[in-house]
Amino acid sequence: MRLENRIALITGAGRGIGRAIAEQYGREGARVAVADLTLESAQEAVDAIERAGGTAMALAMDVTDENAVDRGVAAIVEKWGGLDIALANAGIQHIDPLHKLAFADWSKVMSVHLDGAFLVTRAALNQMYAGGGGTILYMGSVHSLEASPLKAPYVAAKHGMLGLCRAVAKEGAEHGVRSNIICPGFVRTPLVDKQIPEQAKELGISEEEVISKVMLKNTVDGKFTTLEDVAELAVHLAAFPSAALTGQSIVVSHGWHMQ
Ligand code: NAD
Protein backbone atom coordinates (compact mmCIF):
# COMPACT_ATOMS: atom_id res chain seq x y z
CA MET A 1 0.00 0.00 0.00
CA ARG A 2 1.43 3.34 -1.06
CA LEU A 3 -0.10 5.59 1.62
CA GLU A 4 0.05 3.35 4.67
CA ASN A 5 -0.84 5.23 7.88
CA ARG A 6 -0.74 8.63 6.18
CA ILE A 7 -3.40 11.07 7.40
CA ALA A 8 -5.24 12.84 4.58
CA LEU A 9 -7.89 15.56 4.29
CA ILE A 10 -9.88 15.84 1.06
CA THR A 11 -12.44 18.63 0.63
CA GLY A 12 -15.56 18.22 -1.49
CA ALA A 13 -15.09 14.47 -1.14
CA GLY A 14 -18.73 13.47 -0.70
CA ARG A 15 -19.08 12.73 -4.40
CA GLY A 16 -17.35 12.98 -7.78
CA ILE A 17 -13.57 13.20 -8.11
CA GLY A 18 -12.95 13.90 -4.42
CA ARG A 19 -14.88 10.80 -3.39
CA ALA A 20 -13.03 8.61 -5.90
CA ILE A 21 -9.71 9.85 -4.50
CA ALA A 22 -10.89 9.38 -0.91
CA GLU A 23 -11.83 5.76 -1.67
CA GLN A 24 -8.52 5.13 -3.45
CA TYR A 25 -6.55 6.71 -0.57
CA GLY A 26 -8.47 4.42 1.79
CA ARG A 27 -7.52 1.35 -0.29
CA GLU A 28 -3.88 2.55 -0.23
CA GLY A 29 -3.85 2.53 3.59
CA ALA A 30 -4.37 6.22 4.39
CA ARG A 31 -6.68 7.45 7.14
CA VAL A 32 -9.00 9.76 5.24
CA ALA A 33 -10.92 12.78 6.51
CA VAL A 34 -13.78 13.23 4.06
CA ALA A 35 -15.02 16.84 4.13
CA ASP A 36 -18.09 18.16 2.34
CA LEU A 37 -20.87 20.70 2.74
CA THR A 38 -23.07 18.29 4.68
CA LEU A 39 -22.12 15.62 7.16
CA GLU A 40 -24.53 13.22 5.43
CA SER A 41 -22.74 13.33 2.06
CA ALA A 42 -19.34 13.03 3.75
CA GLN A 43 -20.61 10.10 5.82
CA GLU A 44 -21.73 8.21 2.70
CA ALA A 45 -18.16 8.29 1.40
CA VAL A 46 -16.83 7.29 4.83
CA ASP A 47 -19.19 4.30 4.88
CA ALA A 48 -17.90 3.19 1.47
CA ILE A 49 -14.26 3.49 2.62
CA GLU A 50 -14.96 1.54 5.80
CA ARG A 51 -16.90 -1.17 3.91
CA ALA A 52 -13.73 -1.67 1.84
CA GLY A 53 -11.67 -2.09 5.02
CA GLY A 54 -10.29 1.46 5.26
CA THR A 55 -10.29 4.09 8.00
CA ALA A 56 -12.11 7.41 7.56
CA MET A 57 -13.91 10.23 9.34
CA ALA A 58 -16.61 12.60 8.11
CA LEU A 59 -16.44 16.39 8.45
CA ALA A 60 -19.04 19.03 7.62
CA MET A 61 -16.86 21.76 6.11
CA ASP A 62 -17.83 24.63 3.84
CA VAL A 63 -14.39 25.56 2.55
CA THR A 64 -15.36 29.25 2.33
CA ASP A 65 -15.97 29.30 6.11
CA GLU A 66 -12.72 30.11 7.93
CA ASN A 67 -13.90 28.69 11.26
CA ALA A 68 -15.28 25.50 9.71
CA VAL A 69 -11.95 24.80 7.97
CA ASP A 70 -9.88 25.49 11.09
CA ARG A 71 -12.25 23.42 13.24
CA GLY A 72 -12.15 20.53 10.77
CA VAL A 73 -8.36 20.39 10.64
CA ALA A 74 -8.21 20.61 14.45
CA ALA A 75 -10.64 17.67 14.68
CA ILE A 76 -8.41 15.54 12.43
CA VAL A 77 -5.34 16.32 14.52
CA GLU A 78 -7.22 15.60 17.73
CA LYS A 79 -8.43 12.22 16.40
CA TRP A 80 -5.37 11.00 14.55
CA GLY A 81 -2.48 13.15 15.82
CA GLY A 82 -1.42 15.03 12.68
CA LEU A 83 -1.98 15.76 9.01
CA ASP A 84 0.24 14.51 6.16
CA ILE A 85 -1.79 15.20 3.00
CA ALA A 86 -4.34 17.95 2.27
CA LEU A 87 -6.19 18.06 -1.06
CA ALA A 88 -8.17 21.21 -1.85
CA ASN A 89 -10.70 19.63 -4.20
CA ALA A 90 -14.07 21.31 -3.52
CA GLY A 91 -15.29 23.14 -6.59
CA ILE A 92 -18.24 24.47 -8.55
CA GLN A 93 -18.82 25.60 -12.13
CA HIS A 94 -20.82 28.48 -13.57
CA ILE A 95 -21.65 28.88 -17.27
CA ASP A 96 -22.23 32.41 -18.60
CA PRO A 97 -20.61 34.76 -21.09
CA LEU A 98 -18.57 37.47 -19.36
CA HIS A 99 -20.81 40.35 -20.41
CA LYS A 100 -23.82 38.71 -18.73
CA LEU A 101 -21.98 37.39 -15.68
CA ALA A 102 -23.43 38.53 -12.34
CA PHE A 103 -20.88 39.71 -9.79
CA ALA A 104 -22.42 37.32 -7.24
CA ASP A 105 -21.78 34.35 -9.56
CA TRP A 106 -18.19 35.49 -10.21
CA SER A 107 -17.60 35.89 -6.46
CA LYS A 108 -19.09 32.53 -5.56
CA VAL A 109 -16.86 30.59 -7.97
CA MET A 110 -13.76 32.54 -6.90
CA SER A 111 -14.58 32.02 -3.24
CA VAL A 112 -15.12 28.24 -3.33
CA HIS A 113 -11.95 27.61 -5.34
CA LEU A 114 -9.54 30.31 -4.20
CA ASP A 115 -10.66 31.29 -0.68
CA GLY A 116 -11.30 27.60 -0.03
CA ALA A 117 -7.86 26.57 -1.27
CA PHE A 118 -6.20 29.31 0.80
CA LEU A 119 -8.04 28.43 4.01
CA VAL A 120 -7.30 24.71 3.65
CA THR A 121 -3.67 25.52 2.83
CA ARG A 122 -3.17 27.77 5.85
CA ALA A 123 -4.75 25.34 8.30
CA ALA A 124 -2.81 22.39 6.83
CA LEU A 125 0.54 24.21 6.75
CA ASN A 126 0.29 25.07 10.43
CA GLN A 127 -0.04 21.36 11.22
CA MET A 128 2.54 20.22 8.68
CA TYR A 129 5.15 22.76 9.78
CA ALA A 130 4.69 21.59 13.39
CA GLY A 131 4.81 17.94 12.33
CA GLY A 132 7.89 18.10 10.12
CA GLY A 133 6.35 18.20 6.64
CA GLY A 134 3.61 16.99 4.34
CA THR A 135 2.03 17.33 0.93
CA ILE A 136 -0.53 19.85 -0.26
CA LEU A 137 -2.44 19.00 -3.42
CA TYR A 138 -4.83 21.15 -5.42
CA MET A 139 -7.54 20.05 -7.81
CA GLY A 140 -6.83 22.39 -10.69
CA SER A 141 -7.96 21.73 -14.24
CA VAL A 142 -6.74 22.06 -17.79
CA HIS A 143 -8.41 25.42 -17.15
CA SER A 144 -5.50 26.23 -14.78
CA LEU A 145 -3.42 26.49 -17.97
CA GLU A 146 -5.76 27.63 -20.73
CA ALA A 147 -9.17 29.20 -21.22
CA SER A 148 -12.53 28.26 -22.71
CA PRO A 149 -15.45 30.57 -23.41
CA LEU A 150 -18.37 30.82 -20.94
CA LYS A 151 -16.22 29.82 -17.94
CA ALA A 152 -14.35 33.01 -16.99
CA PRO A 153 -14.62 32.78 -13.19
CA TYR A 154 -13.67 29.08 -13.23
CA VAL A 155 -10.70 29.71 -15.53
CA ALA A 156 -9.52 32.66 -13.41
CA ALA A 157 -9.93 30.73 -10.17
CA LYS A 158 -8.14 27.63 -11.49
CA HIS A 159 -5.24 29.77 -12.76
CA GLY A 160 -5.15 31.33 -9.27
CA MET A 161 -4.88 27.91 -7.65
CA LEU A 162 -1.82 27.19 -9.82
CA GLY A 163 -0.21 30.37 -8.44
CA LEU A 164 -1.05 29.37 -4.88
CA CYS A 165 0.43 25.90 -5.47
CA ARG A 166 3.69 27.45 -6.68
CA ALA A 167 3.83 29.86 -3.73
CA VAL A 168 3.33 26.97 -1.29
CA ALA A 169 6.12 24.99 -2.99
CA LYS A 170 8.51 27.93 -2.44
CA GLU A 171 7.51 28.69 1.16
CA GLY A 172 6.92 25.10 2.22
CA ALA A 173 10.24 23.64 1.04
CA GLU A 174 12.24 24.56 4.15
CA HIS A 175 9.51 22.94 6.29
CA GLY A 176 9.41 19.70 4.30
CA VAL A 177 6.14 20.54 2.53
CA ARG A 178 5.64 19.71 -1.16
CA SER A 179 2.83 21.13 -3.26
CA ASN A 180 1.46 20.07 -6.65
CA ILE A 181 -1.66 20.71 -8.70
CA ILE A 182 -3.64 18.06 -10.59
CA CYS A 183 -5.07 19.34 -13.87
CA PRO A 184 -7.72 16.98 -15.27
CA GLY A 185 -9.52 17.23 -18.58
CA PHE A 186 -13.25 16.48 -18.58
CA VAL A 187 -14.42 13.75 -16.18
CA ARG A 188 -18.09 12.62 -16.12
CA THR A 189 -19.25 13.88 -12.70
CA PRO A 190 -22.35 15.86 -11.65
CA LEU A 191 -20.32 19.06 -12.21
CA VAL A 192 -19.83 18.18 -15.88
CA ASP A 193 -23.24 16.58 -16.48
CA LYS A 194 -24.92 19.82 -15.33
CA GLN A 195 -23.00 22.02 -17.77
CA ILE A 196 -23.67 19.93 -20.91
CA PRO A 197 -27.29 21.17 -21.38
CA GLU A 198 -26.29 24.66 -20.18
CA GLN A 199 -23.55 24.94 -22.82
CA ALA A 200 -25.81 23.43 -25.51
CA LYS A 201 -28.37 26.17 -24.83
CA GLU A 202 -25.82 28.99 -24.70
CA LEU A 203 -24.00 27.84 -27.88
CA GLY A 204 -27.12 26.76 -29.82
CA ILE A 205 -25.81 23.20 -30.46
CA SER A 206 -26.88 19.71 -29.36
CA GLU A 207 -25.66 18.04 -26.16
CA GLU A 208 -23.77 15.46 -28.26
CA GLU A 209 -21.99 18.31 -30.03
CA VAL A 210 -21.04 19.88 -26.69
CA ILE A 211 -19.32 16.60 -25.82
CA SER A 212 -17.60 15.95 -29.16
CA LYS A 213 -16.96 19.49 -30.44
CA VAL A 214 -16.33 21.37 -27.20
CA MET A 215 -15.32 19.08 -24.33
CA LEU A 216 -13.33 16.36 -26.08
CA LYS A 217 -12.36 18.21 -29.27
CA ASN A 218 -8.70 18.66 -28.33
CA THR A 219 -8.07 15.23 -26.80
CA VAL A 220 -5.94 12.80 -28.82
CA ASP A 221 -8.62 10.08 -28.81
CA GLY A 222 -12.00 11.68 -28.05
CA LYS A 223 -12.19 10.09 -24.60
CA PHE A 224 -13.22 11.37 -21.19
CA THR A 225 -10.66 11.19 -18.39
CA THR A 226 -11.94 8.80 -15.69
CA LEU A 227 -12.27 9.05 -11.93
CA GLU A 228 -9.73 6.22 -11.69
CA ASP A 229 -7.20 8.16 -13.83
CA VAL A 230 -7.38 11.18 -11.52
CA ALA A 231 -7.33 9.08 -8.34
CA GLU A 232 -4.21 7.23 -9.55
CA LEU A 233 -2.41 10.55 -10.15
CA ALA A 234 -3.49 11.82 -6.71
CA VAL A 235 -1.98 8.72 -5.08
CA HIS A 236 1.23 9.04 -7.10
CA LEU A 237 1.70 12.72 -6.17
CA ALA A 238 1.01 12.09 -2.48
CA ALA A 239 3.28 9.03 -2.34
CA PHE A 240 6.21 10.52 -4.27
CA PRO A 241 9.25 9.81 -2.10
CA SER A 242 11.31 13.01 -2.37
CA ALA A 243 11.13 16.78 -2.62
CA ALA A 244 12.06 16.62 -6.31
CA LEU A 245 8.41 16.72 -7.34
CA THR A 246 7.02 20.04 -6.11
CA GLY A 247 5.49 23.19 -7.57
CA GLN A 248 4.28 21.28 -10.64
CA SER A 249 1.03 21.11 -12.57
CA ILE A 250 0.33 17.61 -13.90
CA VAL A 251 -2.20 17.37 -16.72
CA VAL A 252 -4.32 14.20 -16.98
CA SER A 253 -6.55 14.78 -19.98
CA HIS A 254 -6.05 12.37 -22.94
CA GLY A 255 -3.63 14.86 -24.44
CA TRP A 256 -5.75 18.00 -24.23
CA HIS A 257 -3.19 20.75 -23.56
CA MET A 258 0.31 19.36 -23.92
CA GLN A 259 2.95 21.27 -21.96
P1 NAD B 1 -18.84 17.48 -8.19
O1 NAD B 1 -19.83 18.56 -8.35
O2 NAD B 1 -19.20 16.08 -8.52
O3 NAD B 1 -18.27 17.48 -6.68
C1 NAD B 1 -17.89 18.67 -6.06
C2 NAD B 1 -17.99 18.48 -4.56
O4 NAD B 1 -17.59 19.71 -3.94
C3 NAD B 1 -19.42 18.19 -4.10
O5 NAD B 1 -19.43 17.11 -3.21
C4 NAD B 1 -19.84 19.49 -3.43
O6 NAD B 1 -20.76 19.32 -2.36
C5 NAD B 1 -18.51 20.01 -2.92
N1 NAD B 1 -18.53 21.45 -2.66
C6 NAD B 1 -19.03 22.45 -3.44
N2 NAD B 1 -18.91 23.63 -2.81
C7 NAD B 1 -18.31 23.38 -1.62
C8 NAD B 1 -17.90 24.18 -0.52
N3 NAD B 1 -18.12 25.51 -0.50
N4 NAD B 1 -17.31 23.58 0.53
C9 NAD B 1 -17.10 22.25 0.54
N5 NAD B 1 -17.47 21.43 -0.46
C10 NAD B 1 -18.07 22.00 -1.52
O7 NAD B 1 -17.58 17.95 -9.02
P2 NAD B 1 -16.25 17.19 -9.50
O8 NAD B 1 -16.32 17.11 -10.96
O9 NAD B 1 -16.01 15.99 -8.68
O10 NAD B 1 -15.19 18.33 -9.15
C11 NAD B 1 -14.24 18.21 -8.10
C12 NAD B 1 -13.07 19.13 -8.41
O11 NAD B 1 -12.49 18.72 -9.64
C13 NAD B 1 -13.48 20.59 -8.61
O12 NAD B 1 -12.50 21.43 -8.04
C14 NAD B 1 -13.51 20.74 -10.10
O13 NAD B 1 -13.30 22.06 -10.50
C15 NAD B 1 -12.36 19.85 -10.49
N6 NAD B 1 -12.35 19.39 -11.88
C16 NAD B 1 -13.39 18.67 -12.38
C17 NAD B 1 -13.33 18.27 -13.71
C18 NAD B 1 -14.43 17.45 -14.34
O14 NAD B 1 -14.42 17.32 -15.57
N7 NAD B 1 -15.37 16.91 -13.58
C19 NAD B 1 -12.23 18.59 -14.50
C20 NAD B 1 -11.20 19.32 -13.95
C21 NAD B 1 -11.27 19.71 -12.63
CSV table of C-alpha atoms and ligand atoms in Angstrom, one decimal:
chain,number,residue,atom,x,y,z
A,1,MET,CA,0.0,0.0,0.0
A,2,ARG,CA,1.4,3.3,-1.1
A,3,LEU,CA,-0.1,5.6,1.6
A,4,GLU,CA,0.0,3.4,4.7
A,5,ASN,CA,-0.8,5.2,7.9
A,6,ARG,CA,-0.7,8.6,6.2
A,7,ILE,CA,-3.4,11.1,7.4
A,8,ALA,CA,-5.2,12.8,4.6
A,9,LEU,CA,-7.9,15.6,4.3
A,10,ILE,CA,-9.9,15.8,1.1
A,11,THR,CA,-12.4,18.6,0.6
A,12,GLY,CA,-15.6,18.2,-1.5
A,13,ALA,CA,-15.1,14.5,-1.1
A,14,GLY,CA,-18.7,13.5,-0.7
A,15,ARG,CA,-19.1,12.7,-4.4
A,16,GLY,CA,-17.3,13.0,-7.8
A,17,ILE,CA,-13.6,13.2,-8.1
A,18,GLY,CA,-13.0,13.9,-4.4
A,19,ARG,CA,-14.9,10.8,-3.4
A,20,ALA,CA,-13.0,8.6,-5.9
A,21,ILE,CA,-9.7,9.8,-4.5
A,22,ALA,CA,-10.9,9.4,-0.9
A,23,GLU,CA,-11.8,5.8,-1.7
A,24,GLN,CA,-8.5,5.1,-3.5
A,25,TYR,CA,-6.5,6.7,-0.6
A,26,GLY,CA,-8.5,4.4,1.8
A,27,ARG,CA,-7.5,1.4,-0.3
A,28,GLU,CA,-3.9,2.5,-0.2
A,29,GLY,CA,-3.9,2.5,3.6
A,30,ALA,CA,-4.4,6.2,4.4
A,31,ARG,CA,-6.7,7.4,7.1
A,32,VAL,CA,-9.0,9.8,5.2
A,33,ALA,CA,-10.9,12.8,6.5
A,34,VAL,CA,-13.8,13.2,4.1
A,35,ALA,CA,-15.0,16.8,4.1
A,36,ASP,CA,-18.1,18.2,2.3
A,37,LEU,CA,-20.9,20.7,2.7
A,38,THR,CA,-23.1,18.3,4.7
A,39,LEU,CA,-22.1,15.6,7.2
A,40,GLU,CA,-24.5,13.2,5.4
A,41,SER,CA,-22.7,13.3,2.1
A,42,ALA,CA,-19.3,13.0,3.7
A,43,GLN,CA,-20.6,10.1,5.8
A,44,GLU,CA,-21.7,8.2,2.7
A,45,ALA,CA,-18.2,8.3,1.4
A,46,VAL,CA,-16.8,7.3,4.8
A,47,ASP,CA,-19.2,4.3,4.9
A,48,ALA,CA,-17.9,3.2,1.5
A,49,ILE,CA,-14.3,3.5,2.6
A,50,GLU,CA,-15.0,1.5,5.8
A,51,ARG,CA,-16.9,-1.2,3.9
A,52,ALA,CA,-13.7,-1.7,1.8
A,53,GLY,CA,-11.7,-2.1,5.0
A,54,GLY,CA,-10.3,1.5,5.3
A,55,THR,CA,-10.3,4.1,8.0
A,56,ALA,CA,-12.1,7.4,7.6
A,57,MET,CA,-13.9,10.2,9.3
A,58,ALA,CA,-16.6,12.6,8.1
A,59,LEU,CA,-16.4,16.4,8.4
A,60,ALA,CA,-19.0,19.0,7.6
A,61,MET,CA,-16.9,21.8,6.1
A,62,ASP,CA,-17.8,24.6,3.8
A,63,VAL,CA,-14.4,25.6,2.5
A,64,THR,CA,-15.4,29.2,2.3
A,65,ASP,CA,-16.0,29.3,6.1
A,66,GLU,CA,-12.7,30.1,7.9
A,67,ASN,CA,-13.9,28.7,11.3
A,68,ALA,CA,-15.3,25.5,9.7
A,69,VAL,CA,-12.0,24.8,8.0
A,70,ASP,CA,-9.9,25.5,11.1
A,71,ARG,CA,-12.2,23.4,13.2
A,72,GLY,CA,-12.2,20.5,10.8
A,73,VAL,CA,-8.4,20.4,10.6
A,74,ALA,CA,-8.2,20.6,14.4
A,75,ALA,CA,-10.6,17.7,14.7
A,76,ILE,CA,-8.4,15.5,12.4
A,77,VAL,CA,-5.3,16.3,14.5
A,78,GLU,CA,-7.2,15.6,17.7
A,79,LYS,CA,-8.4,12.2,16.4
A,80,TRP,CA,-5.4,11.0,14.6
A,81,GLY,CA,-2.5,13.2,15.8
A,82,GLY,CA,-1.4,15.0,12.7
A,83,LEU,CA,-2.0,15.8,9.0
A,84,ASP,CA,0.2,14.5,6.2
A,85,ILE,CA,-1.8,15.2,3.0
A,86,ALA,CA,-4.3,18.0,2.3
A,87,LEU,CA,-6.2,18.1,-1.1
A,88,ALA,CA,-8.2,21.2,-1.8
A,89,ASN,CA,-10.7,19.6,-4.2
A,90,ALA,CA,-14.1,21.3,-3.5
A,91,GLY,CA,-15.3,23.1,-6.6
A,92,ILE,CA,-18.2,24.5,-8.5
A,93,GLN,CA,-18.8,25.6,-12.1
A,94,HIS,CA,-20.8,28.5,-13.6
A,95,ILE,CA,-21.6,28.9,-17.3
A,96,ASP,CA,-22.2,32.4,-18.6
A,97,PRO,CA,-20.6,34.8,-21.1
A,98,LEU,CA,-18.6,37.5,-19.4
A,99,HIS,CA,-20.8,40.4,-20.4
A,100,LYS,CA,-23.8,38.7,-18.7
A,101,LEU,CA,-22.0,37.4,-15.7
A,102,ALA,CA,-23.4,38.5,-12.3
A,103,PHE,CA,-20.9,39.7,-9.8
A,104,ALA,CA,-22.4,37.3,-7.2
A,105,ASP,CA,-21.8,34.3,-9.6
A,106,TRP,CA,-18.2,35.5,-10.2
A,107,SER,CA,-17.6,35.9,-6.5
A,108,LYS,CA,-19.1,32.5,-5.6
A,109,VAL,CA,-16.9,30.6,-8.0
A,110,MET,CA,-13.8,32.5,-6.9
A,111,SER,CA,-14.6,32.0,-3.2
A,112,VAL,CA,-15.1,28.2,-3.3
A,113,HIS,CA,-11.9,27.6,-5.3
A,114,LEU,CA,-9.5,30.3,-4.2
A,115,ASP,CA,-10.7,31.3,-0.7
A,116,GLY,CA,-11.3,27.6,0.0
A,117,ALA,CA,-7.9,26.6,-1.3
A,118,PHE,CA,-6.2,29.3,0.8
A,119,LEU,CA,-8.0,28.4,4.0
A,120,VAL,CA,-7.3,24.7,3.7
A,121,THR,CA,-3.7,25.5,2.8
A,122,ARG,CA,-3.2,27.8,5.8
A,123,ALA,CA,-4.7,25.3,8.3
A,124,ALA,CA,-2.8,22.4,6.8
A,125,LEU,CA,0.5,24.2,6.7
A,126,ASN,CA,0.3,25.1,10.4
A,127,GLN,CA,0.0,21.4,11.2
A,128,MET,CA,2.5,20.2,8.7
A,129,TYR,CA,5.2,22.8,9.8
A,130,ALA,CA,4.7,21.6,13.4
A,131,GLY,CA,4.8,17.9,12.3
A,132,GLY,CA,7.9,18.1,10.1
A,133,GLY,CA,6.3,18.2,6.6
A,134,GLY,CA,3.6,17.0,4.3
A,135,THR,CA,2.0,17.3,0.9
A,136,ILE,CA,-0.5,19.8,-0.3
A,137,LEU,CA,-2.4,19.0,-3.4
A,138,TYR,CA,-4.8,21.2,-5.4
A,139,MET,CA,-7.5,20.0,-7.8
A,140,GLY,CA,-6.8,22.4,-10.7
A,141,SER,CA,-8.0,21.7,-14.2
A,142,VAL,CA,-6.7,22.1,-17.8
A,143,HIS,CA,-8.4,25.4,-17.2
A,144,SER,CA,-5.5,26.2,-14.8
A,145,LEU,CA,-3.4,26.5,-18.0
A,146,GLU,CA,-5.8,27.6,-20.7
A,147,ALA,CA,-9.2,29.2,-21.2
A,148,SER,CA,-12.5,28.3,-22.7
A,149,PRO,CA,-15.5,30.6,-23.4
A,150,LEU,CA,-18.4,30.8,-20.9
A,151,LYS,CA,-16.2,29.8,-17.9
A,152,ALA,CA,-14.4,33.0,-17.0
A,153,PRO,CA,-14.6,32.8,-13.2
A,154,TYR,CA,-13.7,29.1,-13.2
A,155,VAL,CA,-10.7,29.7,-15.5
A,156,ALA,CA,-9.5,32.7,-13.4
A,157,ALA,CA,-9.9,30.7,-10.2
A,158,LYS,CA,-8.1,27.6,-11.5
A,159,HIS,CA,-5.2,29.8,-12.8
A,160,GLY,CA,-5.1,31.3,-9.3
A,161,MET,CA,-4.9,27.9,-7.6
A,162,LEU,CA,-1.8,27.2,-9.8
A,163,GLY,CA,-0.2,30.4,-8.4
A,164,LEU,CA,-1.1,29.4,-4.9
A,165,CYS,CA,0.4,25.9,-5.5
A,166,ARG,CA,3.7,27.4,-6.7
A,167,ALA,CA,3.8,29.9,-3.7
A,168,VAL,CA,3.3,27.0,-1.3
A,169,ALA,CA,6.1,25.0,-3.0
A,170,LYS,CA,8.5,27.9,-2.4
A,171,GLU,CA,7.5,28.7,1.2
A,172,GLY,CA,6.9,25.1,2.2
A,173,ALA,CA,10.2,23.6,1.0
A,174,GLU,CA,12.2,24.6,4.2
A,175,HIS,CA,9.5,22.9,6.3
A,176,GLY,CA,9.4,19.7,4.3
A,177,VAL,CA,6.1,20.5,2.5
A,178,ARG,CA,5.6,19.7,-1.2
A,179,SER,CA,2.8,21.1,-3.3
A,180,ASN,CA,1.5,20.1,-6.6
A,181,ILE,CA,-1.7,20.7,-8.7
A,182,ILE,CA,-3.6,18.1,-10.6
A,183,CYS,CA,-5.1,19.3,-13.9
A,184,PRO,CA,-7.7,17.0,-15.3
A,185,GLY,CA,-9.5,17.2,-18.6
A,186,PHE,CA,-13.3,16.5,-18.6
A,187,VAL,CA,-14.4,13.8,-16.2
A,188,ARG,CA,-18.1,12.6,-16.1
A,189,THR,CA,-19.2,13.9,-12.7
A,190,PRO,CA,-22.4,15.9,-11.7
A,191,LEU,CA,-20.3,19.1,-12.2
A,192,VAL,CA,-19.8,18.2,-15.9
A,193,ASP,CA,-23.2,16.6,-16.5
A,194,LYS,CA,-24.9,19.8,-15.3
A,195,GLN,CA,-23.0,22.0,-17.8
A,196,ILE,CA,-23.7,19.9,-20.9
A,197,PRO,CA,-27.3,21.2,-21.4
A,198,GLU,CA,-26.3,24.7,-20.2
A,199,GLN,CA,-23.6,24.9,-22.8
A,200,ALA,CA,-25.8,23.4,-25.5
A,201,LYS,CA,-28.4,26.2,-24.8
A,202,GLU,CA,-25.8,29.0,-24.7
A,203,LEU,CA,-24.0,27.8,-27.9
A,204,GLY,CA,-27.1,26.8,-29.8
A,205,ILE,CA,-25.8,23.2,-30.5
A,206,SER,CA,-26.9,19.7,-29.4
A,207,GLU,CA,-25.7,18.0,-26.2
A,208,GLU,CA,-23.8,15.5,-28.3
A,209,GLU,CA,-22.0,18.3,-30.0
A,210,VAL,CA,-21.0,19.9,-26.7
A,211,ILE,CA,-19.3,16.6,-25.8
A,212,SER,CA,-17.6,15.9,-29.2
A,213,LYS,CA,-17.0,19.5,-30.4
A,214,VAL,CA,-16.3,21.4,-27.2
A,215,MET,CA,-15.3,19.1,-24.3
A,216,LEU,CA,-13.3,16.4,-26.1
A,217,LYS,CA,-12.4,18.2,-29.3
A,218,ASN,CA,-8.7,18.7,-28.3
A,219,THR,CA,-8.1,15.2,-26.8
A,220,VAL,CA,-5.9,12.8,-28.8
A,221,ASP,CA,-8.6,10.1,-28.8
A,222,GLY,CA,-12.0,11.7,-28.1
A,223,LYS,CA,-12.2,10.1,-24.6
A,224,PHE,CA,-13.2,11.4,-21.2
A,225,THR,CA,-10.7,11.2,-18.4
A,226,THR,CA,-11.9,8.8,-15.7
A,227,LEU,CA,-12.3,9.1,-11.9
A,228,GLU,CA,-9.7,6.2,-11.7
A,229,ASP,CA,-7.2,8.2,-13.8
A,230,VAL,CA,-7.4,11.2,-11.5
A,231,ALA,CA,-7.3,9.1,-8.3
A,232,GLU,CA,-4.2,7.2,-9.5
A,233,LEU,CA,-2.4,10.5,-10.1
A,234,ALA,CA,-3.5,11.8,-6.7
A,235,VAL,CA,-2.0,8.7,-5.1
A,236,HIS,CA,1.2,9.0,-7.1
A,237,LEU,CA,1.7,12.7,-6.2
A,238,ALA,CA,1.0,12.1,-2.5
A,239,ALA,CA,3.3,9.0,-2.3
A,240,PHE,CA,6.2,10.5,-4.3
A,241,PRO,CA,9.3,9.8,-2.1
A,242,SER,CA,11.3,13.0,-2.4
A,243,ALA,CA,11.1,16.8,-2.6
A,244,ALA,CA,12.1,16.6,-6.3
A,245,LEU,CA,8.4,16.7,-7.3
A,246,THR,CA,7.0,20.0,-6.1
A,247,GLY,CA,5.5,23.2,-7.6
A,248,GLN,CA,4.3,21.3,-10.6
A,249,SER,CA,1.0,21.1,-12.6
A,250,ILE,CA,0.3,17.6,-13.9
A,251,VAL,CA,-2.2,17.4,-16.7
A,252,VAL,CA,-4.3,14.2,-17.0
A,253,SER,CA,-6.6,14.8,-20.0
A,254,HIS,CA,-6.1,12.4,-22.9
A,255,GLY,CA,-3.6,14.9,-24.4
A,256,TRP,CA,-5.8,18.0,-24.2
A,257,HIS,CA,-3.2,20.8,-23.6
A,258,MET,CA,0.3,19.4,-23.9
A,259,GLN,CA,2.9,21.3,-22.0
B,1,NAD,P1,-18.8,17.5,-8.2
B,1,NAD,O1,-19.8,18.6,-8.4
B,1,NAD,O2,-19.2,16.1,-8.5
B,1,NAD,O3,-18.3,17.5,-6.7
B,1,NAD,C1,-17.9,18.7,-6.1
B,1,NAD,C2,-18.0,18.5,-4.6
B,1,NAD,O4,-17.6,19.7,-3.9
B,1,NAD,C3,-19.4,18.2,-4.1
B,1,NAD,O5,-19.4,17.1,-3.2
B,1,NAD,C4,-19.8,19.5,-3.4
B,1,NAD,O6,-20.8,19.3,-2.4
B,1,NAD,C5,-18.5,20.0,-2.9
B,1,NAD,N1,-18.5,21.5,-2.7
B,1,NAD,C6,-19.0,22.5,-3.4
B,1,NAD,N2,-18.9,23.6,-2.8
B,1,NAD,C7,-18.3,23.4,-1.6
B,1,NAD,C8,-17.9,24.2,-0.5
B,1,NAD,N3,-18.1,25.5,-0.5
B,1,NAD,N4,-17.3,23.6,0.5
B,1,NAD,C9,-17.1,22.3,0.5
B,1,NAD,N5,-17.5,21.4,-0.5
B,1,NAD,C10,-18.1,22.0,-1.5
B,1,NAD,O7,-17.6,18.0,-9.0
B,1,NAD,P2,-16.3,17.2,-9.5
B,1,NAD,O8,-16.3,17.1,-11.0
B,1,NAD,O9,-16.0,16.0,-8.7
B,1,NAD,O10,-15.2,18.3,-9.1
B,1,NAD,C11,-14.2,18.2,-8.1
B,1,NAD,C12,-13.1,19.1,-8.4
B,1,NAD,O11,-12.5,18.7,-9.6
B,1,NAD,C13,-13.5,20.6,-8.6
B,1,NAD,O12,-12.5,21.4,-8.0
B,1,NAD,C14,-13.5,20.7,-10.1
B,1,NAD,O13,-13.3,22.1,-10.5
B,1,NAD,C15,-12.4,19.8,-10.5
B,1,NAD,N6,-12.3,19.4,-11.9
B,1,NAD,C16,-13.4,18.7,-12.4
B,1,NAD,C17,-13.3,18.3,-13.7
B,1,NAD,C18,-14.4,17.5,-14.3
B,1,NAD,O14,-14.4,17.3,-15.6
B,1,NAD,N7,-15.4,16.9,-13.6
B,1,NAD,C19,-12.2,18.6,-14.5
B,1,NAD,C20,-11.2,19.3,-14.0
B,1,NAD,C21,-11.3,19.7,-12.6
